[in-house]
mmCIF file of C-alpha atoms and ligand atoms in Angstrom:
data_model
loop_
_atom_site.group_PDB
_atom_site.id
_atom_site.type_symbol
_atom_site.label_atom_id
_atom_site.label_comp_id
_atom_site.label_asym_id
_atom_site.label_seq_id
_atom_site.Cartn_x
_atom_site.Cartn_y
_atom_site.Cartn_z
ATOM 1 C CA MET T 1 91.857 56.063 91.631
ATOM 2 C CA ALA T 2 91.317 56.059 95.367
ATOM 3 C CA ARG T 3 89.809 52.900 96.788
ATOM 4 C CA THR T 4 86.304 53.344 98.083
ATOM 5 C CA ARG T 5 85.985 49.804 99.404
ATOM 6 C CA ARG T 6 88.238 48.424 102.102
ATOM 7 C CA PRO T 7 90.126 45.409 100.761
ATOM 8 C CA LEU T 8 89.491 42.061 102.432
ATOM 9 C CA ILE T 9 91.988 39.219 102.145
ATOM 10 C CA ALA T 10 90.365 36.042 103.415
ATOM 11 C CA GLY T 11 92.062 32.688 103.945
ATOM 12 C CA ASN T 12 89.939 29.559 103.647
ATOM 13 C CA TRP T 13 91.898 26.774 105.296
ATOM 14 C CA LYS T 14 89.285 24.185 104.260
ATOM 15 C CA MET T 15 89.677 20.817 106.030
ATOM 16 C CA ASN T 16 93.272 21.481 107.054
ATOM 17 C CA GLY T 17 94.845 22.177 110.417
ATOM 18 C CA LEU T 18 95.293 20.452 113.754
ATOM 19 C CA ALA T 19 95.898 22.356 116.966
ATOM 20 C CA GLY T 20 99.677 22.427 116.538
ATOM 21 C CA ASP T 21 100.096 23.620 112.959
ATOM 22 C CA GLY T 22 96.846 25.606 112.840
ATOM 23 C CA VAL T 23 97.635 27.737 115.856
ATOM 24 C CA ALA T 24 101.227 28.228 114.651
ATOM 25 C CA LEU T 25 99.929 29.387 111.256
ATOM 26 C CA ALA T 26 97.509 31.801 112.918
ATOM 27 C CA ARG T 27 100.293 33.188 115.107
ATOM 28 C CA ASP T 28 102.559 33.704 112.092
ATOM 29 C CA VAL T 29 99.803 35.508 110.176
ATOM 30 C CA ALA T 30 99.088 37.663 113.232
ATOM 31 C CA SER T 31 102.708 38.570 113.774
ATOM 32 C CA GLY T 32 103.165 39.421 110.078
ATOM 33 C CA ALA T 33 100.071 41.616 110.188
ATOM 34 C CA ARG T 34 101.298 43.332 113.340
ATOM 35 C CA GLN T 35 104.687 44.015 111.788
ATOM 36 C CA ALA T 36 103.131 45.387 108.622
ATOM 37 C CA GLY T 37 100.847 47.601 110.702
ATOM 38 C CA TRP T 38 98.131 47.690 108.020
ATOM 39 C CA THR T 39 95.208 49.932 108.856
ATOM 40 C CA ASP T 40 93.738 50.104 105.357
ATOM 41 C CA ARG T 41 92.766 46.461 104.757
ATOM 42 C CA ASP T 42 91.163 43.533 106.540
ATOM 43 C CA LEU T 43 92.789 40.129 106.984
ATOM 44 C CA LEU T 44 90.542 37.187 107.790
ATOM 45 C CA VAL T 45 91.382 33.555 108.461
ATOM 46 C CA CYS T 46 88.734 30.820 108.301
ATOM 47 C CA PRO T 47 90.085 27.716 110.051
ATOM 48 C CA PRO T 48 88.135 24.495 110.515
ATOM 49 C CA ALA T 49 85.449 24.846 113.197
ATOM 50 C CA THR T 50 87.490 22.865 115.725
ATOM 51 C CA LEU T 51 90.154 25.594 115.677
ATOM 52 C CA VAL T 52 88.048 28.757 115.635
ATOM 53 C CA ALA T 53 88.350 29.444 119.371
ATOM 54 C CA ALA T 54 92.089 28.664 119.496
ATOM 55 C CA VAL T 55 92.767 30.815 116.424
ATOM 56 C CA VAL T 56 90.748 33.696 117.902
ATOM 57 C CA GLU T 57 93.032 33.476 120.925
ATOM 58 C CA ALA T 58 96.191 33.203 118.795
ATOM 59 C CA VAL T 59 95.466 36.343 116.735
ATOM 60 C CA LYS T 60 94.193 38.478 119.622
ATOM 61 C CA GLY T 61 95.367 42.084 119.388
ATOM 62 C CA SER T 62 96.677 41.731 115.824
ATOM 63 C CA GLY T 63 93.565 42.965 114.028
ATOM 64 C CA VAL T 64 93.334 39.668 112.123
ATOM 65 C CA LEU T 65 89.707 38.528 111.929
ATOM 66 C CA VAL T 66 88.426 34.972 112.237
ATOM 67 C CA GLY T 67 85.564 33.306 110.384
ATOM 68 C CA GLY T 68 83.858 29.961 109.920
ATOM 69 C CA GLN T 69 83.692 28.012 106.651
ATOM 70 C CA ASN T 70 80.025 27.062 106.815
ATOM 71 C CA CYS T 71 77.029 27.212 109.116
ATOM 72 C CA HIS T 72 73.602 25.598 109.373
ATOM 73 C CA ALA T 73 70.519 27.675 108.701
ATOM 74 C CA LYS T 74 69.025 26.838 112.101
ATOM 75 C CA ALA T 75 70.241 28.219 115.439
ATOM 76 C CA ASN T 76 70.193 24.826 117.192
ATOM 77 C CA GLY T 77 68.425 21.498 117.205
ATOM 78 C CA ALA T 78 68.609 17.970 115.875
ATOM 79 C CA HIS T 79 71.207 18.424 113.138
ATOM 80 C CA THR T 80 73.957 15.963 114.014
ATOM 81 C CA GLY T 81 77.418 17.080 113.041
ATOM 82 C CA ASP T 82 76.386 20.552 111.934
ATOM 83 C CA ILE T 83 77.424 23.893 113.347
ATOM 84 C CA ALA T 84 75.203 26.902 113.958
ATOM 85 C CA ALA T 85 76.222 30.463 113.123
ATOM 86 C CA GLU T 86 75.569 31.234 116.805
ATOM 87 C CA MET T 87 78.218 28.666 117.761
ATOM 88 C CA LEU T 88 80.804 30.273 115.488
ATOM 89 C CA LYS T 89 79.937 33.660 116.950
ATOM 90 C CA ASP T 90 80.212 32.227 120.460
ATOM 91 C CA ALA T 91 83.710 30.935 119.622
ATOM 92 C CA GLY T 92 84.773 34.437 118.552
ATOM 93 C CA ALA T 93 84.196 34.388 114.788
ATOM 94 C CA THR T 94 82.893 37.495 113.039
ATOM 95 C CA TYR T 95 82.542 36.161 109.471
ATOM 96 C CA VAL T 96 81.317 32.963 107.845
ATOM 97 C CA ILE T 97 81.779 31.643 104.308
ATOM 98 C CA VAL T 98 78.521 30.314 102.833
ATOM 99 C CA GLY T 99 77.878 28.521 99.560
ATOM 100 C CA HIS T 100 81.447 27.594 98.762
ATOM 101 C CA SER T 101 81.440 25.518 95.562
ATOM 102 C CA GLU T 102 82.883 22.542 97.455
ATOM 103 C CA ARG T 103 79.816 22.583 99.720
ATOM 104 C CA ARG T 104 77.479 23.178 96.797
ATOM 105 C CA ALA T 105 79.049 20.102 95.126
ATOM 106 C CA ASP T 106 79.766 17.858 98.148
ATOM 107 C CA CYS T 107 76.643 18.611 100.172
ATOM 108 C CA GLY T 108 74.180 19.564 97.459
ATOM 109 C CA GLU T 109 73.719 23.099 98.757
ATOM 110 C CA THR T 110 71.323 24.991 96.523
ATOM 111 C CA ASP T 111 70.998 28.749 96.183
ATOM 112 C CA ALA T 112 68.014 28.628 98.548
ATOM 113 C CA VAL T 113 70.081 26.797 101.173
ATOM 114 C CA VAL T 114 72.916 29.287 100.780
ATOM 115 C CA ARG T 115 70.502 32.154 101.169
ATOM 116 C CA ALA T 116 69.108 30.646 104.386
ATOM 117 C CA LYS T 117 72.655 30.258 105.692
ATOM 118 C CA ALA T 118 73.433 33.898 104.919
ATOM 119 C CA GLU T 119 70.302 34.875 106.856
ATOM 120 C CA ALA T 120 71.463 32.649 109.720
ATOM 121 C CA ALA T 121 74.780 34.496 109.713
ATOM 122 C CA TRP T 122 72.930 37.799 110.116
ATOM 123 C CA ARG T 123 70.764 36.378 112.894
ATOM 124 C CA ALA T 124 73.933 35.432 114.790
ATOM 125 C CA GLY T 125 75.692 38.718 114.087
ATOM 126 C CA LEU T 126 78.167 37.314 111.566
ATOM 127 C CA LEU T 127 79.074 38.757 108.177
ATOM 128 C CA PRO T 128 78.448 36.187 105.420
ATOM 129 C CA ILE T 129 80.775 35.775 102.444
ATOM 130 C CA VAL T 130 78.450 34.397 99.772
ATOM 131 C CA CYS T 131 80.336 32.357 97.155
ATOM 132 C CA ILE T 132 79.303 31.995 93.544
ATOM 133 C CA GLY T 133 81.090 30.754 90.439
ATOM 134 C CA GLU T 134 80.667 28.911 87.169
ATOM 135 C CA THR T 135 81.936 25.441 86.262
ATOM 136 C CA LEU T 136 84.228 24.886 83.289
ATOM 137 C CA ALA T 137 81.348 23.443 81.253
ATOM 138 C CA GLU T 138 79.257 26.538 81.965
ATOM 139 C CA ARG T 139 82.115 28.836 80.969
ATOM 140 C CA GLU T 140 82.757 26.915 77.765
ATOM 141 C CA ALA T 141 79.058 27.102 76.938
ATOM 142 C CA GLY T 142 79.233 30.905 77.279
ATOM 143 C CA LYS T 143 76.955 30.845 80.308
ATOM 144 C CA THR T 144 79.282 32.414 82.897
ATOM 145 C CA LEU T 145 77.432 35.695 83.388
ATOM 146 C CA SER T 146 73.968 34.148 83.396
ATOM 147 C CA VAL T 147 75.065 31.512 85.940
ATOM 148 C CA LEU T 148 76.520 34.194 88.220
ATOM 149 C CA GLU T 149 73.349 36.230 87.901
ATOM 150 C CA ALA T 150 71.108 33.285 88.799
ATOM 151 C CA GLN T 151 73.307 32.331 91.760
ATOM 152 C CA LEU T 152 73.310 35.891 93.073
ATOM 153 C CA LYS T 153 69.558 36.293 92.733
ATOM 154 C CA GLY T 154 69.017 32.966 94.479
ATOM 155 C CA SER T 155 71.668 33.236 97.192
ATOM 156 C CA VAL T 156 71.654 36.864 98.361
ATOM 157 C CA PRO T 157 68.919 37.425 100.937
ATOM 158 C CA ALA T 158 66.508 40.329 100.647
ATOM 159 C CA GLY T 159 67.572 43.260 102.754
ATOM 160 C CA ALA T 160 71.325 42.811 102.177
ATOM 161 C CA THR T 161 73.484 45.917 102.327
ATOM 162 C CA ALA T 162 77.159 46.600 101.740
ATOM 163 C CA SER T 163 77.789 46.301 105.457
ATOM 164 C CA THR T 164 76.026 42.941 105.779
ATOM 165 C CA LEU T 165 77.269 41.164 102.662
ATOM 166 C CA VAL T 166 80.526 40.159 100.988
ATOM 167 C CA VAL T 167 80.413 38.287 97.685
ATOM 168 C CA ALA T 168 83.205 35.993 96.481
ATOM 169 C CA TYR T 169 83.479 35.119 92.807
ATOM 170 C CA GLU T 170 85.228 31.771 92.531
ATOM 171 C CA PRO T 171 85.233 30.042 89.148
ATOM 172 C CA VAL T 172 84.968 26.349 90.077
ATOM 173 C CA TRP T 173 87.600 25.414 87.475
ATOM 174 C CA ALA T 174 90.113 27.837 89.021
ATOM 175 C CA ILE T 175 89.880 26.442 92.560
ATOM 176 C CA GLY T 176 92.968 24.484 93.522
ATOM 177 C CA THR T 177 94.004 24.014 89.900
ATOM 178 C CA GLY T 178 96.627 26.719 89.435
ATOM 179 C CA LYS T 179 94.473 28.098 86.601
ATOM 180 C CA THR T 180 92.994 31.579 86.769
ATOM 181 C CA PRO T 181 90.824 33.640 84.470
ATOM 182 C CA THR T 182 92.582 36.528 82.716
ATOM 183 C CA THR T 183 92.379 39.945 84.345
ATOM 184 C CA PRO T 184 89.775 41.144 81.784
ATOM 185 C CA GLU T 185 87.699 37.997 82.435
ATOM 186 C CA VAL T 186 87.784 38.658 86.177
ATOM 187 C CA ALA T 187 86.888 42.301 85.611
ATOM 188 C CA ALA T 188 83.981 41.354 83.331
ATOM 189 C CA ALA T 189 82.593 38.889 85.871
ATOM 190 C CA HIS T 190 82.916 41.372 88.734
ATOM 191 C CA ALA T 191 81.355 44.201 86.734
ATOM 192 C CA HIS T 192 78.399 41.948 85.977
ATOM 193 C CA ILE T 193 78.102 40.894 89.626
ATOM 194 C CA ARG T 194 78.040 44.530 90.704
ATOM 195 C CA LYS T 195 75.430 45.324 88.080
ATOM 196 C CA VAL T 196 73.188 42.467 89.234
ATOM 197 C CA LEU T 197 73.679 43.509 92.872
ATOM 198 C CA GLY T 198 72.558 46.985 91.808
ATOM 199 C CA GLY T 199 69.122 45.519 91.168
ATOM 200 C CA LEU T 200 69.077 43.754 94.538
ATOM 201 C CA LEU T 201 70.354 46.330 97.011
ATOM 202 C CA ALA T 202 70.674 50.080 97.344
ATOM 203 C CA ASP T 203 74.412 50.416 97.964
ATOM 204 C CA ALA T 204 75.798 47.802 95.567
ATOM 205 C CA ASP T 205 78.688 50.141 94.702
ATOM 206 C CA LYS T 206 80.002 49.642 98.252
ATOM 207 C CA VAL T 207 79.742 45.826 98.466
ATOM 208 C CA ARG T 208 83.103 44.101 98.636
ATOM 209 C CA LEU T 209 83.610 41.588 95.823
ATOM 210 C CA LEU T 210 86.394 39.066 96.351
ATOM 211 C CA TYR T 211 88.038 36.994 93.666
ATOM 212 C CA GLY T 212 88.965 33.414 94.571
ATOM 213 C CA GLY T 213 90.634 30.562 92.716
ATOM 214 C CA SER T 214 94.384 29.864 92.679
ATOM 215 C CA VAL T 215 95.352 33.233 94.131
ATOM 216 C CA LYS T 216 98.970 33.237 95.300
ATOM 217 C CA GLY T 217 101.670 35.753 96.137
ATOM 218 C CA SER T 218 102.914 35.927 92.575
ATOM 219 C CA ASN T 219 99.574 36.623 90.839
ATOM 220 C CA ALA T 220 97.779 38.571 93.576
ATOM 221 C CA ALA T 221 98.787 42.058 92.453
ATOM 222 C CA GLU T 222 97.478 41.462 88.949
ATOM 223 C CA LEU T 223 94.211 39.823 90.018
ATOM 224 C CA LEU T 224 93.551 42.396 92.732
ATOM 225 C CA ALA T 225 94.098 45.222 90.261
ATOM 226 C CA ALA T 226 91.228 44.007 88.055
ATOM 227 C CA GLY T 227 88.223 46.314 88.020
ATOM 228 C CA ASP T 228 85.699 45.808 90.831
ATOM 229 C CA VAL T 229 87.957 43.386 92.738
ATOM 230 C CA ASP T 230 88.092 44.312 96.417
ATOM 231 C CA GLY T 231 90.068 41.430 97.809
ATOM 232 C CA ALA T 232 90.659 37.724 97.586
ATOM 233 C CA LEU T 233 89.389 34.451 98.983
ATOM 234 C CA VAL T 234 92.474 32.278 99.211
ATOM 235 C CA GLY T 235 92.568 28.515 99.688
ATOM 236 C CA GLY T 236 95.859 26.653 99.286
ATOM 237 C CA ALA T 237 98.082 29.727 99.594
ATOM 238 C CA SER T 238 96.451 30.688 102.900
ATOM 239 C CA LEU T 239 98.070 27.641 104.521
ATOM 240 C CA LYS T 240 101.480 29.307 104.320
ATOM 241 C CA ALA T 241 101.794 32.496 106.352
ATOM 242 C CA ASP T 242 104.349 34.123 104.050
ATOM 243 C CA GLU T 243 102.231 33.477 100.924
ATOM 244 C CA PHE T 244 99.086 34.739 102.602
ATOM 245 C CA LEU T 245 100.887 37.853 103.864
ATOM 246 C CA ALA T 246 102.317 38.460 100.382
ATOM 247 C CA ILE T 247 98.762 38.443 99.009
ATOM 248 C CA ALA T 248 97.670 40.833 101.756
ATOM 249 C CA LYS T 249 100.576 43.100 100.896
ATOM 250 C CA ALA T 250 99.492 43.155 97.247
ATOM 251 C CA ALA T 251 96.003 44.359 98.197
HETATM 252 P P1 PGA Q 1 92.467 27.907 96.065
HETATM 253 O O1 PGA Q 1 91.006 27.846 96.737
HETATM 254 O O2 PGA Q 1 93.063 29.244 96.432
HETATM 255 O O3 PGA Q 1 93.217 26.771 96.665
HETATM 256 O O4 PGA Q 1 92.276 27.787 94.595
HETATM 257 C C1 PGA Q 1 90.192 28.973 96.786
HETATM 258 C C2 PGA Q 1 88.905 28.645 97.505
HETATM 259 O O5 PGA Q 1 88.360 27.550 97.294
HETATM 260 O O6 PGA Q 1 88.391 29.467 98.289
#
């Protein structure tokens, strides 16, 4: 079956990377992407905010995109230590991750906060990647699909379209653990996400849905082949250029 949605392979570096190793990693990803000459998929790296501008410079001309990992809902003001979507845009980012489970857990971000951040991304001209995912307790209680549905309804702003929204499904228990859902479990979650999106926006069939949680070179082909999976949000494995490029190759 021909792909109707352009795959997106996104690397979330989390709180990792200083100027030396971060820029070197970005350069290696860029040179691998250049060599591969892909024109049918998007590669995105999301370094810590301190490195966004340097990484934008390091990947210039390679087609590799750069994003932030979080943004504040407001454009500016008295919010010490926070970063506005406008600032990420100003540094050369084109995407921003919002509502990652680590921020939902560490910073108490609710669906309403995530939604406001996604709207802030639009205001600044960034494409938000809205993250959702169930905890292990929720999965074991059989609540996975209802949790995903509630998170989507609460986190996706009104007026979203396939060109202004990417959704990442990341089971909390699969992040950084080496555990992944089975391919049918991923497919079932993604099918449900697409169905729920169908009630929220007109072109839900075109929205890119990423899977995230312990994706690596060796399991990427299988996970990316699951129904309704249009790419990956990669944490740990995105810190090694060859692993990240292997995942991109599998897309
Ligand atoms: P992981 O993280 O690939 O290290 O499991 C994924 C994520 O949190 O985006």
